[in-house]
Each structure stands twice: as C-alpha cells, then as structure tokens.
Amino acid sequence: MTSPSFITPPGTTASEGSPAVYLRRSFALDGQPVRATLRITSLGVHEPWLNGTRVGDEVLAPGWTSYAHRLAVSEHDVSDLVHEGENVLGAVVGEGWAAGRLGWESRRNLWTDRLALWLELVVEHTDGTTETIVSDGQFRASTGGTRESSIYDGEVYDARLEPTGWDDAGFDDSGWTAVEPLDWPEGSLVRTGAEPIRRVETLAPVSISVRDDGRVVVDFGQLITGWVRLTVDGDEGTTVTLRHAETLIDREFDVRTLRTARATDRYTLAGGGSQTWEPRFTFHGFRYLELTGYPGEVTPEDVQAVVVHSDMVRTGGFESSHELVNRLHDNVVWGMRGNFVGVPTDCPQRDERLGWTGDLNAFTPTAAFLYDVRGVLGSWLADLAAEQEEAGDVPWIVPNVVATPSPPTALWSDAAVSIPWALYQQYGDVDILTRAYPSMTTFVRRVEALLDETGLWSSGFQYGDWLDPDAPADNAAAGKTDRYLVATAYFAKVAREMAQTSGVLGHDEDATAFAALAERVRRAFNDEYVTANGRVASESATAYALAIVFDLVDDRQRQHAGDRLAAVVARSGYTISTGFAGTPLVTDALSSTGHLDEAYLLLEQTDCPSFLYPVTQGATTVWERWDAIRPDGSLNDSGMTSLNHYALGAVADWLHRVVGGLASLEPGYRRLLVAPQPGGSLTRARVWNDTVRGRAEVAWQITDGSMRLDVVVPSGATAEVRLPLHPEGAVVEVGDGSHTWTYDLPAADSTVVDMDTPIAVLAADPGLWSRLDAVFQDKLPGVPIVPSGPEAHSISLSLLLGFIPGVPDGLQEALESALTAHRAGSPTPTTAGAAR
Ligand code: BGC
C-alpha cells in the first residue's frame, strides 16, 4: 500500500483570481464493501465528492489552523457511498486561508503557493481484507465552474464551465492533466477535536426592495456570517452579482465596514432551467444583500441566507423581563456565532477576520458559558502554543498572518494564561491546564523579565484600554487610562492565575515563585497607582474597575475606590467610558462594592454610547464600538467600525453571574454560587447552563412584593444560595436537585421625595437622580446642577427654581412628573428607536 501524498496540478500557482482545482480518480471494487472511511485534508479549502454525491456536511474544511504546525484531517464514514464496480472519488479545492489574501497588510499565499489535496479511503471487504485508495499519481486534475474563491473578496462561478458528471463514473477525463506530489510535513496532520464548520441555519428575507436603478436590496433581518443560496432561471451567460453589507446608511447599501474586502459573489448561468447555487469557498458578514443582473422578479424563496459557523453545542442562556437587555444578550450570542468560524475571530466581514487574542481573552468566560468551546478553543490554544514556541512571543493574532511583530502586551498576549484558566473554571478539566502549562509559564517569565525595578510593567508597546470611546479616532490605543496601569493590573491578575495553575498541577516550587511574583506586582501597582485612601490614578472607570476586580486595592481602600468609581460613572451620565480592558469589569466592580444601582443604570442606559444604545438602533449583533452608528444615523467611519465584534459582549458574563445569579465557585461547577442581585427595572431573570455535571438553572421573579427563586443544582454538586433581597439576608446550602423559595420582600423604602426634598437626598438615589438629571439636560442644557456641593443639603428643587431667572417652560412640571414616576416605582424610561 502506498501512502498518500499532497497532490497538485503541475505548473499552477494559487495567485489572486485563479480558479479552484478539480481532482478526480476512478477505481474499481470487487464486491460490495462492508465499510469505507475517507480521511481528507487540503492546502486550500475543499469539498469532497464520491460517486456524484457530496461527502459529509462540513463546509470550509479543513477550517483554519496554524497549518505548518497543525493541519486538520476530517474523517467521513462513506460506507453508503461506495459500491461494487467503478467508483469515482474527487474534490474541489479553493484558495481558502492557506493560499488566499489575509490581513490588512494584504499578504497572500501565507502557507502555500499551490492548492493541494491529501486523502486516503480505506475500504473493508466482507472477507476482512482492506484496500486503500490514496491521493497519488493516479488522480487527474482540471478546473471547473469555480473561477475565483477568495474568502475576503467572494466567489465567482460560471456554470457553463462546470464539467458535467466529473465526479461520477463514465466521465472522460482524458483532457485533464496529471498531478504531481507537493512536499508538506506529514507530521502536521492532526485530528483537532474542534467541531467542523457547518451550515447551521437558513434565514428567509424579511424584505426585498427594488431600487430605481434596478438593483434589488434584500434584508435578512439579522447580521450573520455565511452566504446566500440563490435560485435563478435565465438565459445562458447571464451574470447575477451578489454584494453583501452589514448595514444601510440613509437607506443605502453601505460597505465601508468591510474596508477592502469586496465580499462579492458572481454566478453566471448555463441556461436550461431553474438552478440553485451557493458559494462554498468564501463567507461574508452581512445582513443585507444587493443583487444586480437578476433575471425576473426576486421572490423570498430565491434568496436564503445560510448561517455558517463551527457547529458547537449550545450550553447556556439568559433572559429577563427587560426586552432590550434580552436583545443585547441575543446580540452577544449572534456575535459569537458569527465569529466562531473555525477560528475565534475579531470580526467576520472586513479584511481581518483574524484570531485576535485580546478579543477572545475578554470574551472567553462568556463564550464558554454560551457554547461548549472545548473543541474549538482547545485546538486554537494548541496553535497559540506552537506559534509561541516558534516565535518566542505569543502572537497577537493566532494563526499569525501579519508581518508586524507582536511584543508582549496586556490583554492580548496574556490570553496564553487567562484563556486556559477561564476554560478550567468552566469545565474543571485539569488537562486543559496541563496542555497549556509550557505556554503559560513561558509567557509569564517573559513579562517578568520586562518589569522595572519596582515591579511595574512600564515599558514597551501596549494596547491599553483599546477603543476607549474617548480615544482619538485615529489612535484607538490612546485611551484616557494610563496604558502601563492597565498592563500592570492585568499582569498582577495573570501572575495570580499562573500561581493557582501551578498549585492545581502540583508544581509547588512554581506555585510559590509565581505567587511571590503576583504579590510583588500587586504591591507595585498599589504603591504606584492607588492613594492611601483608595483613589486610583487616571480616575477613569477602567482604572477603578481593574483595581477593584483584580483585587489590587487593600481592604481599607476598597470602599473608597468603589465610591469613586460610582462617581466616575455618574459623571459620564451612565454612558460607557471604557474600552476592551475595562468594559468587561465595570459592572462587576460596581456591584461588588455596594453600587448595584449604578451598575443597573449603566446596563439600562440607552443614550450613546451605552450597552443598549445599539439595540435601540436595531442592532442584531454587538458592535466593535458602542457608537459605530451615531444617533444621527451616520457611520462612525474610523476604520474600527465592525458591526459584529464579540469582545465588548463580555458584559454578558455579568448578566449570567450577577443578574441571573449563576456562578461556578469551584472549577466545573462542583460548587455553585447562586446569588442573583435584582435591580434596576428588572422584575425577573432566568439563567441556565449545561455544565459538565448537567443542567444548572436559576430563575427569580418579583410579583406583588414577593420573591420566588427556583434553582436547579446539577448532580453531585452543591450550592451556596444567597436569597436575593431576603429580609434577613438568608444564605442556605443545598445539594443537587430542584429547589424553590418564596418570601415576602421588605416593604419598599417609604421616604417621600418631592419638590421640597433637599437635592443631596434626591441625588443619593442614582435612579431618581438620573431621571431628574435628564429633565435638567433637556430643559436647561449646559447648566450644570451640582448635587454634591454643601448647598445641596439645604436647597430643594423648589428653592432652586426660585434662583433661576426665567424658569424654562415645562421645567417644573417635568420635574414633578419625574418625582411622581419615581414614587410610583415605574422603570427608568428608555427610548426605543426604529429598526434600521
Ligand atoms: C481588531 C481588534 C483587535 C485590534 C488590536 C483590530 O483591527 O479588529 O478587535 O484586537 O485590532 O489592534
């Protein structure tokens, strides 16, 4: 038996715009086999065919890995497709990630100049003997309908050029060429354990509109990653062009968020009746489709959006009484679906779609809750480790495709430590840490050597609080929080995770050394950036959030730091003032320092930029920046304006743990913390997770002054249950099974607030103050009302109005109605905008 080679047509190069490669061979079998198994991979993306039938349901195989180190082999049971007599095995190979254009530096052919196929088909006969067909010189090659197959730019298919019957017996391939072997390291071939990419769902259009110039614009109602399945009937030679966009701006198709990615498919008809076609070697991030050249009227059946991603098992969910928060959570889930296409990516639409480590680092706790990511991220971490070993540093992008070097930077490079640690928390699987250990320790020691003599990480490139909304449009790394403060804070946390990892694995000397390192960096942070009372340098929400959540403040400083944070978020009117580093933490930092009201005000804010602002604008995914589309409907065209970036969706982790109230206290939910913290206008929430031990669930509901809490604890686990809003603050221990509690809530605070209440008292209730503040801003724009000055203790709203010359019309009435609404306990109003 010969062993398989990578085979490729001689003299071809996978240059821009070159056609896909078709490969085939026929072979004869004596008798009907009992079993047949196909193992296949390629340099380029492939689609396998056997006896006229498409093999399996994987798309974009072999997915994307760091090919030189790890190239995924797919395995298919093809017992039902082989038969006695002549059989034909073949594949089409498009350029994919291995040969195509990747990254904003527009590099291509990063792994190969030539498209190549590798396969072996093992056939088992009834007598127990086996025979193996392999990729070798017996294959023949040609081209067919697929003329171009670029991931960024789209697919071009000419049905007139498709050789009919090429994948079945009886086809004359004498005009096809021979193939030759291509050198490729056999040792790179692996079974990755990642779920394949599949077509997961199909969406019908929600509207189809014909424009004056004949273009047809289709809205699928949801921003997805995938492609369009087109059904069309027309004359031979007619070309239909499909362009894809994330958004309409001023009702017009807008492709600026794609940067240089053309995201355009072209289908040329062969005539002869209705045909259904879909691309197979590209994908697009889109909600809108623009069709030109379509013959006849487009009906909903003619255009279907195919949702494509790694086919992971869904494991978690959340819903509440707040419709906009629910849509935010749905958007987080869609953001994840759109960005787990083989590799966990920053975005799925523009000329990036890359495995940016920082984005995933922020999002991993959320991702691991929502889906079983052990396969996809286990494979990705293996790539990270392989590339780190080769390069010395953790690349910012895995698989790495850019020439720009990747010196260690906080939140990005430390993904090497924090992602395995987060996965271990979710799944409790020690092997995750064992496999990652060399990569984790290499990273930590590398940064240890970069610390200054005081123990601070105070030099070198840093992304800082990337995409702080206050950073200049042309420099997303120049946020208002000191970048070395961010770096040192993250490293203190990461060194602690490292020490804990060493402890779990029984590497005691490492554990002691890393714990000392963690403490040294924590001390250095505290000495440099925190005042004795707990004020944190930069005075930004991110600086406080990092100091509090990463436990970098001492006990005596903690409350003051929390109070300062509350003041900082109030100062920004409960809109978002944090970037990638701080946004995942700010609500946690508030809720853990007694500022739950402020955390909910941040959550429920709808002004721009805020968590819910995009939802009010009709967003169906999480945007790269909260102000990607401005209130006036214009696109914030800064170049960092994807409408499908999961990173900032990391806030869902707080929804799960604090609003819903389900957290893992010991790795793998061996012990649960059930501690919902109801607040804001929410009257109900439910969160569930299919843990490695089984279903865990928490649901709370407030009706008519009483609380009902339902908890499901998975088998073999225990839970500490802190009964929410319980009059005595009861905490109970329970074992597995279903548990329910109902109890009356303490009567609502009866303090009567009216026009004669001192302003300082009104301002002490953040929900009430934000209502009154909104009235002032509306009626007296630009006139600051300072609620913390000494006079606020004696001045009431009625007195204040007496001091204002020419009180604006309606100011008094609006203040009174805000007070009335507050007394009636109605939710803080939100503005729901029209769907875009
Ligand atoms: C990506 C990010 C990434 C960042 C870092 C961007 O272009 O889309 O999300 O983390 O670059 O530079």
PDB file of N, CA, C and O in Angstrom, residues 761-818:
ATOM      1  N   VAL A 761     -30.343  64.665  49.006  1.00  0.00           N
ATOM      2  CA  VAL A 761     -31.082  63.417  49.267  1.00  0.00           C
ATOM      3  C   VAL A 761     -31.557  62.826  47.936  1.00  0.00           C
ATOM      4  O   VAL A 761     -31.469  61.613  47.699  1.00  0.00           O
ATOM      5  N   LEU A 762     -32.046  63.670  47.063  1.00  0.00           N
ATOM      6  CA  LEU A 762     -32.500  63.172  45.749  1.00  0.00           C
ATOM      7  C   LEU A 762     -31.326  62.529  44.997  1.00  0.00           C
ATOM      8  O   LEU A 762     -31.465  61.485  44.371  1.00  0.00           O
ATOM      9  N   ALA A 763     -30.165  63.174  45.110  1.00  0.00           N
ATOM     10  CA  ALA A 763     -29.002  62.695  44.345  1.00  0.00           C
ATOM     11  C   ALA A 763     -28.446  61.404  44.910  1.00  0.00           C
ATOM     12  O   ALA A 763     -27.737  60.669  44.210  1.00  0.00           O
ATOM     13  N   ALA A 764     -28.781  61.080  46.159  1.00  0.00           N
ATOM     14  CA  ALA A 764     -28.249  59.850  46.752  1.00  0.00           C
ATOM     15  C   ALA A 764     -28.904  58.617  46.131  1.00  0.00           C
ATOM     16  O   ALA A 764     -28.416  57.497  46.289  1.00  0.00           O
ATOM     17  N   ASP A 765     -30.030  58.817  45.443  1.00  0.00           N
ATOM     18  CA  ASP A 765     -30.677  57.691  44.765  1.00  0.00           C
ATOM     19  C   ASP A 765     -30.346  57.823  43.274  1.00  0.00           C
ATOM     20  O   ASP A 765     -30.917  58.666  42.573  1.00  0.00           O
ATOM     21  N   PRO A 766     -29.394  56.991  42.800  1.00  0.00           N
ATOM     22  CA  PRO A 766     -28.915  57.209  41.430  1.00  0.00           C
ATOM     23  C   PRO A 766     -30.025  57.106  40.385  1.00  0.00           C
ATOM     24  O   PRO A 766     -30.008  57.845  39.397  1.00  0.00           O
ATOM     25  N   GLY A 767     -31.002  56.216  40.608  1.00  0.00           N
ATOM     26  CA  GLY A 767     -32.075  56.053  39.617  1.00  0.00           C
ATOM     27  C   GLY A 767     -32.887  57.334  39.525  1.00  0.00           C
ATOM     28  O   GLY A 767     -33.173  57.844  38.438  1.00  0.00           O
ATOM     29  N   LEU A 768     -33.251  57.862  40.698  1.00  0.00           N
ATOM     30  CA  LEU A 768     -34.036  59.090  40.734  1.00  0.00           C
ATOM     31  C   LEU A 768     -33.226  60.245  40.155  1.00  0.00           C
ATOM     32  O   LEU A 768     -33.724  61.037  39.357  1.00  0.00           O
ATOM     33  N   TRP A 769     -31.943  60.317  40.541  1.00  0.00           N
ATOM     34  CA  TRP A 769     -31.153  61.448  40.069  1.00  0.00           C
ATOM     35  C   TRP A 769     -30.970  61.419  38.560  1.00  0.00           C
ATOM     36  O   TRP A 769     -31.007  62.448  37.901  1.00  0.00           O
ATOM     37  N   SER A 770     -30.850  60.223  38.013  1.00  0.00           N
ATOM     38  CA  SER A 770     -30.665  60.191  36.562  1.00  0.00           C
ATOM     39  C   SER A 770     -31.937  60.668  35.858  1.00  0.00           C
ATOM     40  O   SER A 770     -31.881  61.320  34.827  1.00  0.00           O
ATOM     41  N   ARG A 771     -33.117  60.390  36.430  1.00  0.00           N
ATOM     42  CA  ARG A 771     -34.357  60.937  35.855  1.00  0.00           C
ATOM     43  C   ARG A 771     -34.353  62.467  35.904  1.00  0.00           C
ATOM     44  O   ARG A 771     -34.660  63.141  34.924  1.00  0.00           O
ATOM     45  N   LEU A 772     -34.008  63.014  37.091  1.00  0.00           N
ATOM     46  CA  LEU A 772     -34.046  64.466  37.256  1.00  0.00           C
ATOM     47  C   LEU A 772     -32.978  65.124  36.392  1.00  0.00           C
ATOM     48  O   LEU A 772     -33.206  66.158  35.756  1.00  0.00           O
ATOM     49  N   ASP A 773     -31.816  64.476  36.327  1.00  0.00           N
ATOM     50  CA  ASP A 773     -30.728  64.987  35.519  1.00  0.00           C
ATOM     51  C   ASP A 773     -31.146  65.083  34.046  1.00  0.00           C
ATOM     52  O   ASP A 773     -30.853  66.058  33.355  1.00  0.00           O
ATOM     53  N   ALA A 774     -31.882  64.043  33.604  1.00  0.00           N
ATOM     54  CA  ALA A 774     -32.332  64.042  32.209  1.00  0.00           C
ATOM     55  C   ALA A 774     -33.263  65.235  31.966  1.00  0.00           C
ATOM     56  O   ALA A 774     -33.213  65.876  30.902  1.00  0.00           O
ATOM     57  N   VAL A 775     -34.101  65.564  32.955  1.00  0.00           N
ATOM     58  CA  VAL A 775     -35.008  66.715  32.799  1.00  0.00           C
ATOM     59  C   VAL A 775     -34.190  68.006  32.701  1.00  0.00           C
ATOM     60  O   VAL A 775     -34.415  68.834  31.818  1.00  0.00           O
ATOM     61  N   PHE A 776     -33.186  68.133  33.604  1.00  0.00           N
ATOM     62  CA  PHE A 776     -32.363  69.352  33.550  1.00  0.00           C
ATOM     63  C   PHE A 776     -31.658  69.462  32.201  1.00  0.00           C
ATOM     64  O   PHE A 776     -31.587  70.540  31.608  1.00  0.00           O
ATOM     65  N   GLN A 777     -31.132  68.352  31.747  1.00  0.00           N
ATOM     66  CA  GLN A 777     -30.388  68.411  30.486  1.00  0.00           C
ATOM     67  C   GLN A 777     -31.290  68.776  29.321  1.00  0.00           C
ATOM     68  O   GLN A 777     -30.881  69.423  28.373  1.00  0.00           O
ATOM     69  N   ASP A 778     -32.547  68.340  29.432  1.00  0.00           N
ATOM     70  CA  ASP A 778     -33.487  68.631  28.366  1.00  0.00           C
ATOM     71  C   ASP A 778     -33.918  70.104  28.398  1.00  0.00           C
ATOM     72  O   ASP A 778     -33.935  70.795  27.378  1.00  0.00           O
ATOM     73  N   LYS A 779     -34.235  70.565  29.610  1.00  0.00           N
ATOM     74  CA  LYS A 779     -34.823  71.917  29.702  1.00  0.00           C
ATOM     75  C   LYS A 779     -33.781  73.017  29.924  1.00  0.00           C
ATOM     76  O   LYS A 779     -34.025  74.175  29.623  1.00  0.00           O
ATOM     77  N   LEU A 780     -32.664  72.650  30.523  1.00  0.00           N
ATOM     78  CA  LEU A 780     -31.633  73.653  30.826  1.00  0.00           C
ATOM     79  C   LEU A 780     -30.274  73.169  30.319  1.00  0.00           C
ATOM     80  O   LEU A 780     -29.339  73.018  31.096  1.00  0.00           O
ATOM     81  N   PRO A 781     -30.169  72.868  29.026  1.00  0.00           N
ATOM     82  CA  PRO A 781     -28.925  72.254  28.553  1.00  0.00           C
ATOM     83  C   PRO A 781     -27.724  73.150  28.843  1.00  0.00           C
ATOM     84  O   PRO A 781     -27.811  74.370  28.714  1.00  0.00           O
ATOM     85  N   GLY A 782     -26.657  72.542  29.291  1.00  0.00           N
ATOM     86  CA  GLY A 782     -25.424  73.288  29.508  1.00  0.00           C
ATOM     87  C   GLY A 782     -25.332  73.922  30.884  1.00  0.00           C
ATOM     88  O   GLY A 782     -24.302  74.478  31.242  1.00  0.00           O
ATOM     89  N   VAL A 783     -26.392  73.849  31.691  1.00  0.00           N
ATOM     90  CA  VAL A 783     -26.312  74.424  33.038  1.00  0.00           C
ATOM     91  C   VAL A 783     -26.129  73.277  34.030  1.00  0.00           C
ATOM     92  O   VAL A 783     -27.032  72.471  34.239  1.00  0.00           O
ATOM     93  N   PRO A 784     -24.913  73.162  34.618  1.00  0.00           N
ATOM     94  CA  PRO A 784     -24.688  72.015  35.493  1.00  0.00           C
ATOM     95  C   PRO A 784     -25.395  72.186  36.839  1.00  0.00           C
ATOM     96  O   PRO A 784     -25.374  73.263  37.418  1.00  0.00           O
ATOM     97  N   ILE A 785     -26.039  71.163  37.320  1.00  0.00           N
ATOM     98  CA  ILE A 785     -26.636  71.170  38.650  1.00  0.00           C
ATOM     99  C   ILE A 785     -25.732  70.272  39.488  1.00  0.00           C
ATOM    100  O   ILE A 785     -25.627  69.072  39.211  1.00  0.00           O
ATOM    101  N   VAL A 786     -25.044  70.836  40.463  1.00  0.00           N
ATOM    102  CA  VAL A 786     -24.067  70.050  41.221  1.00  0.00           C
ATOM    103  C   VAL A 786     -24.731  69.487  42.477  1.00  0.00           C
ATOM    104  O   VAL A 786     -25.095  70.239  43.381  1.00  0.00           O
ATOM    105  N   PRO A 787     -24.930  68.175  42.523  1.00  0.00           N
ATOM    106  CA  PRO A 787     -25.701  67.617  43.637  1.00  0.00           C
ATOM    107  C   PRO A 787     -24.868  67.360  44.878  1.00  0.00           C
ATOM    108  O   PRO A 787     -25.409  66.949  45.899  1.00  0.00           O
ATOM    109  N   SER A 788     -23.534  67.606  44.805  1.00  0.00           N
ATOM    110  CA  SER A 788     -22.716  67.232  45.953  1.00  0.00           C
ATOM    111  C   SER A 788     -22.174  68.435  46.727  1.00  0.00           C
ATOM    112  O   SER A 788     -21.502  68.281  47.719  1.00  0.00           O
ATOM    113  N   GLY A 789     -22.477  69.632  46.269  1.00  0.00           N
ATOM    114  CA  GLY A 789     -21.971  70.819  46.978  1.00  0.00           C
ATOM    115  C   GLY A 789     -22.655  70.972  48.333  1.00  0.00           C
ATOM    116  O   GLY A 789     -23.729  70.397  48.553  1.00  0.00           O
ATOM    117  N   PRO A 790     -22.048  71.747  49.247  1.00  0.00           N
ATOM    118  CA  PRO A 790     -22.635  71.889  50.585  1.00  0.00           C
ATOM    119  C   PRO A 790     -24.068  72.438  50.530  1.00  0.00           C
ATOM    120  O   PRO A 790     -24.927  72.036  51.306  1.00  0.00           O
ATOM    121  N   GLU A 791     -24.337  73.310  49.545  1.00  0.00           N
ATOM    122  CA  GLU A 791     -25.676  73.907  49.475  1.00  0.00           C
ATOM    123  C   GLU A 791     -26.757  72.879  49.132  1.00  0.00           C
ATOM    124  O   GLU A 791     -27.935  73.071  49.438  1.00  0.00           O
ATOM    125  N   ALA A 792     -26.333  71.745  48.492  1.00  0.00           N
ATOM    126  CA  ALA A 792     -27.325  70.740  48.075  1.00  0.00           C
ATOM    127  C   ALA A 792     -28.050  70.133  49.274  1.00  0.00           C
ATOM    128  O   ALA A 792     -29.131  69.564  49.143  1.00  0.00           O
ATOM    129  N   HIS A 793     -27.457  70.290  50.463  1.00  0.00           N
ATOM    130  CA  HIS A 793     -28.107  69.725  51.647  1.00  0.00           C
ATOM    131  C   HIS A 793     -29.256  70.597  52.137  1.00  0.00           C
ATOM    132  O   HIS A 793     -30.119  70.139  52.849  1.00  0.00           O
ATOM    133  N   SER A 794     -29.250  71.851  51.729  1.00  0.00           N
ATOM    134  CA  SER A 794     -30.329  72.701  52.204  1.00  0.00           C
ATOM    135  C   SER A 794     -31.249  73.176  51.076  1.00  0.00           C
ATOM    136  O   SER A 794     -32.372  73.581  51.317  1.00  0.00           O
ATOM    137  N   ILE A 795     -30.743  73.074  49.853  1.00  0.00           N
ATOM    138  CA  ILE A 795     -31.564  73.586  48.745  1.00  0.00           C
ATOM    139  C   ILE A 795     -32.424  72.467  48.152  1.00  0.00           C
ATOM    140  O   ILE A 795     -31.927  71.384  47.858  1.00  0.00           O
ATOM    141  N   SER A 796     -33.710  72.748  47.995  1.00  0.00           N
ATOM    142  CA  SER A 796     -34.606  71.783  47.361  1.00  0.00           C
ATOM    143  C   SER A 796     -34.852  72.224  45.915  1.00  0.00           C
ATOM    144  O   SER A 796     -34.444  73.328  45.513  1.00  0.00           O
ATOM    145  N   LEU A 797     -35.598  71.413  45.184  1.00  0.00           N
ATOM    146  CA  LEU A 797     -35.896  71.781  43.800  1.00  0.00           C
ATOM    147  C   LEU A 797     -36.727  73.060  43.751  1.00  0.00           C
ATOM    148  O   LEU A 797     -36.497  73.927  42.904  1.00  0.00           O
ATOM    149  N   SER A 798     -37.689  73.194  44.686  1.00  0.00           N
ATOM    150  CA  SER A 798     -38.494  74.422  44.630  1.00  0.00           C
ATOM    151  C   SER A 798     -37.634  75.648  44.884  1.00  0.00           C
ATOM    152  O   SER A 798     -37.784  76.662  44.202  1.00  0.00           O
ATOM    153  N   LEU A 799     -36.704  75.540  45.851  1.00  0.00           N
ATOM    154  CA  LEU A 799     -35.844  76.692  46.106  1.00  0.00           C
ATOM    155  C   LEU A 799     -34.972  76.994  44.894  1.00  0.00           C
ATOM    156  O   LEU A 799     -34.791  78.141  44.498  1.00  0.00           O
ATOM    157  N   LEU A 800     -34.463  75.927  44.295  1.00  0.00           N
ATOM    158  CA  LEU A 800     -33.584  76.085  43.142  1.00  0.00           C
ATOM    159  C   LEU A 800     -34.312  76.824  42.012  1.00  0.00           C
ATOM    160  O   LEU A 800     -33.761  77.740  41.393  1.00  0.00           O
ATOM    161  N   LEU A 801     -35.562  76.427  41.766  1.00  0.00           N
ATOM    162  CA  LEU A 801     -36.300  77.068  40.671  1.00  0.00           C
ATOM    163  C   LEU A 801     -36.443  78.567  40.926  1.00  0.00           C
ATOM    164  O   LEU A 801     -36.439  79.366  39.982  1.00  0.00           O
ATOM    165  N   GLY A 802     -36.538  78.925  42.240  1.00  0.00           N
ATOM    166  CA  GLY A 802     -36.641  80.338  42.604  1.00  0.00           C
ATOM    167  C   GLY A 802     -35.400  81.126  42.221  1.00  0.00           C
ATOM    168  O   GLY A 802     -35.459  82.327  42.001  1.00  0.00           O
ATOM    169  N   PHE A 803     -34.252  80.437  42.158  1.00  0.00           N
ATOM    170  CA  PHE A 803     -32.999  81.147  41.819  1.00  0.00           C
ATOM    171  C   PHE A 803     -32.774  81.264  40.312  1.00  0.00           C
ATOM    172  O   PHE A 803     -31.876  81.961  39.886  1.00  0.00           O
ATOM    173  N   ILE A 804     -33.554  80.514  39.537  1.00  0.00           N
ATOM    174  CA  ILE A 804     -33.271  80.512  38.091  1.00  0.00           C
ATOM    175  C   ILE A 804     -34.079  81.624  37.422  1.00  0.00           C
ATOM    176  O   ILE A 804     -35.308  81.596  37.458  1.00  0.00           O
ATOM    177  N   PRO A 805     -33.361  82.585  36.821  1.00  0.00           N
ATOM    178  CA  PRO A 805     -34.119  83.650  36.166  1.00  0.00           C
ATOM    179  C   PRO A 805     -34.829  83.092  34.928  1.00  0.00           C
ATOM    180  O   PRO A 805     -34.210  82.384  34.131  1.00  0.00           O
ATOM    181  N   GLY A 806     -36.097  83.373  34.791  1.00  0.00           N
ATOM    182  CA  GLY A 806     -36.866  82.908  33.631  1.00  0.00           C
ATOM    183  C   GLY A 806     -36.885  81.400  33.529  1.00  0.00           C
ATOM    184  O   GLY A 806     -36.331  80.832  32.590  1.00  0.00           O
ATOM    185  N   VAL A 807     -37.504  80.760  34.514  1.00  0.00           N
ATOM    186  CA  VAL A 807     -37.564  79.289  34.522  1.00  0.00           C
ATOM    187  C   VAL A 807     -38.137  78.788  33.189  1.00  0.00           C
ATOM    188  O   VAL A 807     -39.202  79.258  32.774  1.00  0.00           O
ATOM    189  N   PRO A 808     -37.395  77.923  32.500  1.00  0.00           N
ATOM    190  CA  PRO A 808     -37.897  77.465  31.191  1.00  0.00           C
ATOM    191  C   PRO A 808     -39.276  76.807  31.306  1.00  0.00           C
ATOM    192  O   PRO A 808     -39.569  76.173  32.314  1.00  0.00           O
ATOM    193  N   ASP A 809     -40.035  76.963  30.242  1.00  0.00           N
ATOM    194  CA  ASP A 809     -41.373  76.366  30.210  1.00  0.00           C
ATOM    195  C   ASP A 809     -41.316  74.882  30.468  1.00  0.00           C
ATOM    196  O   ASP A 809     -40.495  74.175  29.901  1.00  0.00           O
ATOM    197  N   GLY A 810     -42.178  74.445  31.309  1.00  0.00           N
ATOM    198  CA  GLY A 810     -42.337  72.996  31.499  1.00  0.00           C
ATOM    199  C   GLY A 810     -41.318  72.379  32.425  1.00  0.00           C
ATOM    200  O   GLY A 810     -41.413  71.189  32.736  1.00  0.00           O
ATOM    201  N   LEU A 811     -40.317  73.162  32.908  1.00  0.00           N
ATOM    202  CA  LEU A 811     -39.286  72.546  33.761  1.00  0.00           C
ATOM    203  C   LEU A 811     -39.897  72.017  35.057  1.00  0.00           C
ATOM    204  O   LEU A 811     -39.689  70.864  35.441  1.00  0.00           O
ATOM    205  N   GLN A 812     -40.690  72.875  35.714  1.00  0.00           N
ATOM    206  CA  GLN A 812     -41.272  72.451  36.987  1.00  0.00           C
ATOM    207  C   GLN A 812     -42.164  71.225  36.798  1.00  0.00           C
ATOM    208  O   GLN A 812     -42.075  70.255  37.547  1.00  0.00           O
ATOM    209  N   GLU A 813     -43.009  71.259  35.762  1.00  0.00           N
ATOM    210  CA  GLU A 813     -43.927  70.130  35.535  1.00  0.00           C
ATOM    211  C   GLU A 813     -43.143  68.848  35.259  1.00  0.00           C
ATOM    212  O   GLU A 813     -43.475  67.774  35.748  1.00  0.00           O
ATOM    213  N   ALA A 814     -42.067  68.988  34.466  1.00  0.00           N
ATOM    214  CA  ALA A 814     -41.286  67.791  34.126  1.00  0.00           C
ATOM    215  C   ALA A 814     -40.608  67.221  35.367  1.00  0.00           C
ATOM    216  O   ALA A 814     -40.539  65.991  35.550  1.00  0.00           O
ATOM    217  N   LEU A 815     -40.123  68.098  36.258  1.00  0.00           N
ATOM    218  CA  LEU A 815     -39.501  67.607  37.494  1.00  0.00           C
ATOM    219  C   LEU A 815     -40.547  66.919  38.373  1.00  0.00           C
ATOM    220  O   LEU A 815     -40.303  65.843  38.928  1.00  0.00           O
ATOM    221  N   GLU A 816     -41.719  67.544  38.455  1.00  0.00           N
ATOM    222  CA  GLU A 816     -42.757  66.927  39.289  1.00  0.00           C
ATOM    223  C   GLU A 816     -43.173  65.577  38.731  1.00  0.00           C
ATOM    224  O   GLU A 816     -43.373  64.616  39.472  1.00  0.00           O
ATOM    225  N   SER A 817     -43.286  65.495  37.414  1.00  0.00           N
ATOM    226  CA  SER A 817     -43.719  64.190  36.898  1.00  0.00           C
ATOM    227  C   SER A 817     -42.611  63.147  37.029  1.00  0.00           C
ATOM    228  O   SER A 817     -42.880  61.959  37.227  1.00  0.00           O
ATOM    229  N   ALA A 818     -41.334  63.564  36.991  1.00  0.00           N
ATOM    230  CA  ALA A 818     -40.250  62.594  37.235  1.00  0.00           C
ATOM    231  C   ALA A 818     -40.324  62.083  38.679  1.00  0.00           C
ATOM    232  O   ALA A 818     -40.145  60.888  38.937  1.00  0.00           O
TER     233      ALA A 818
END
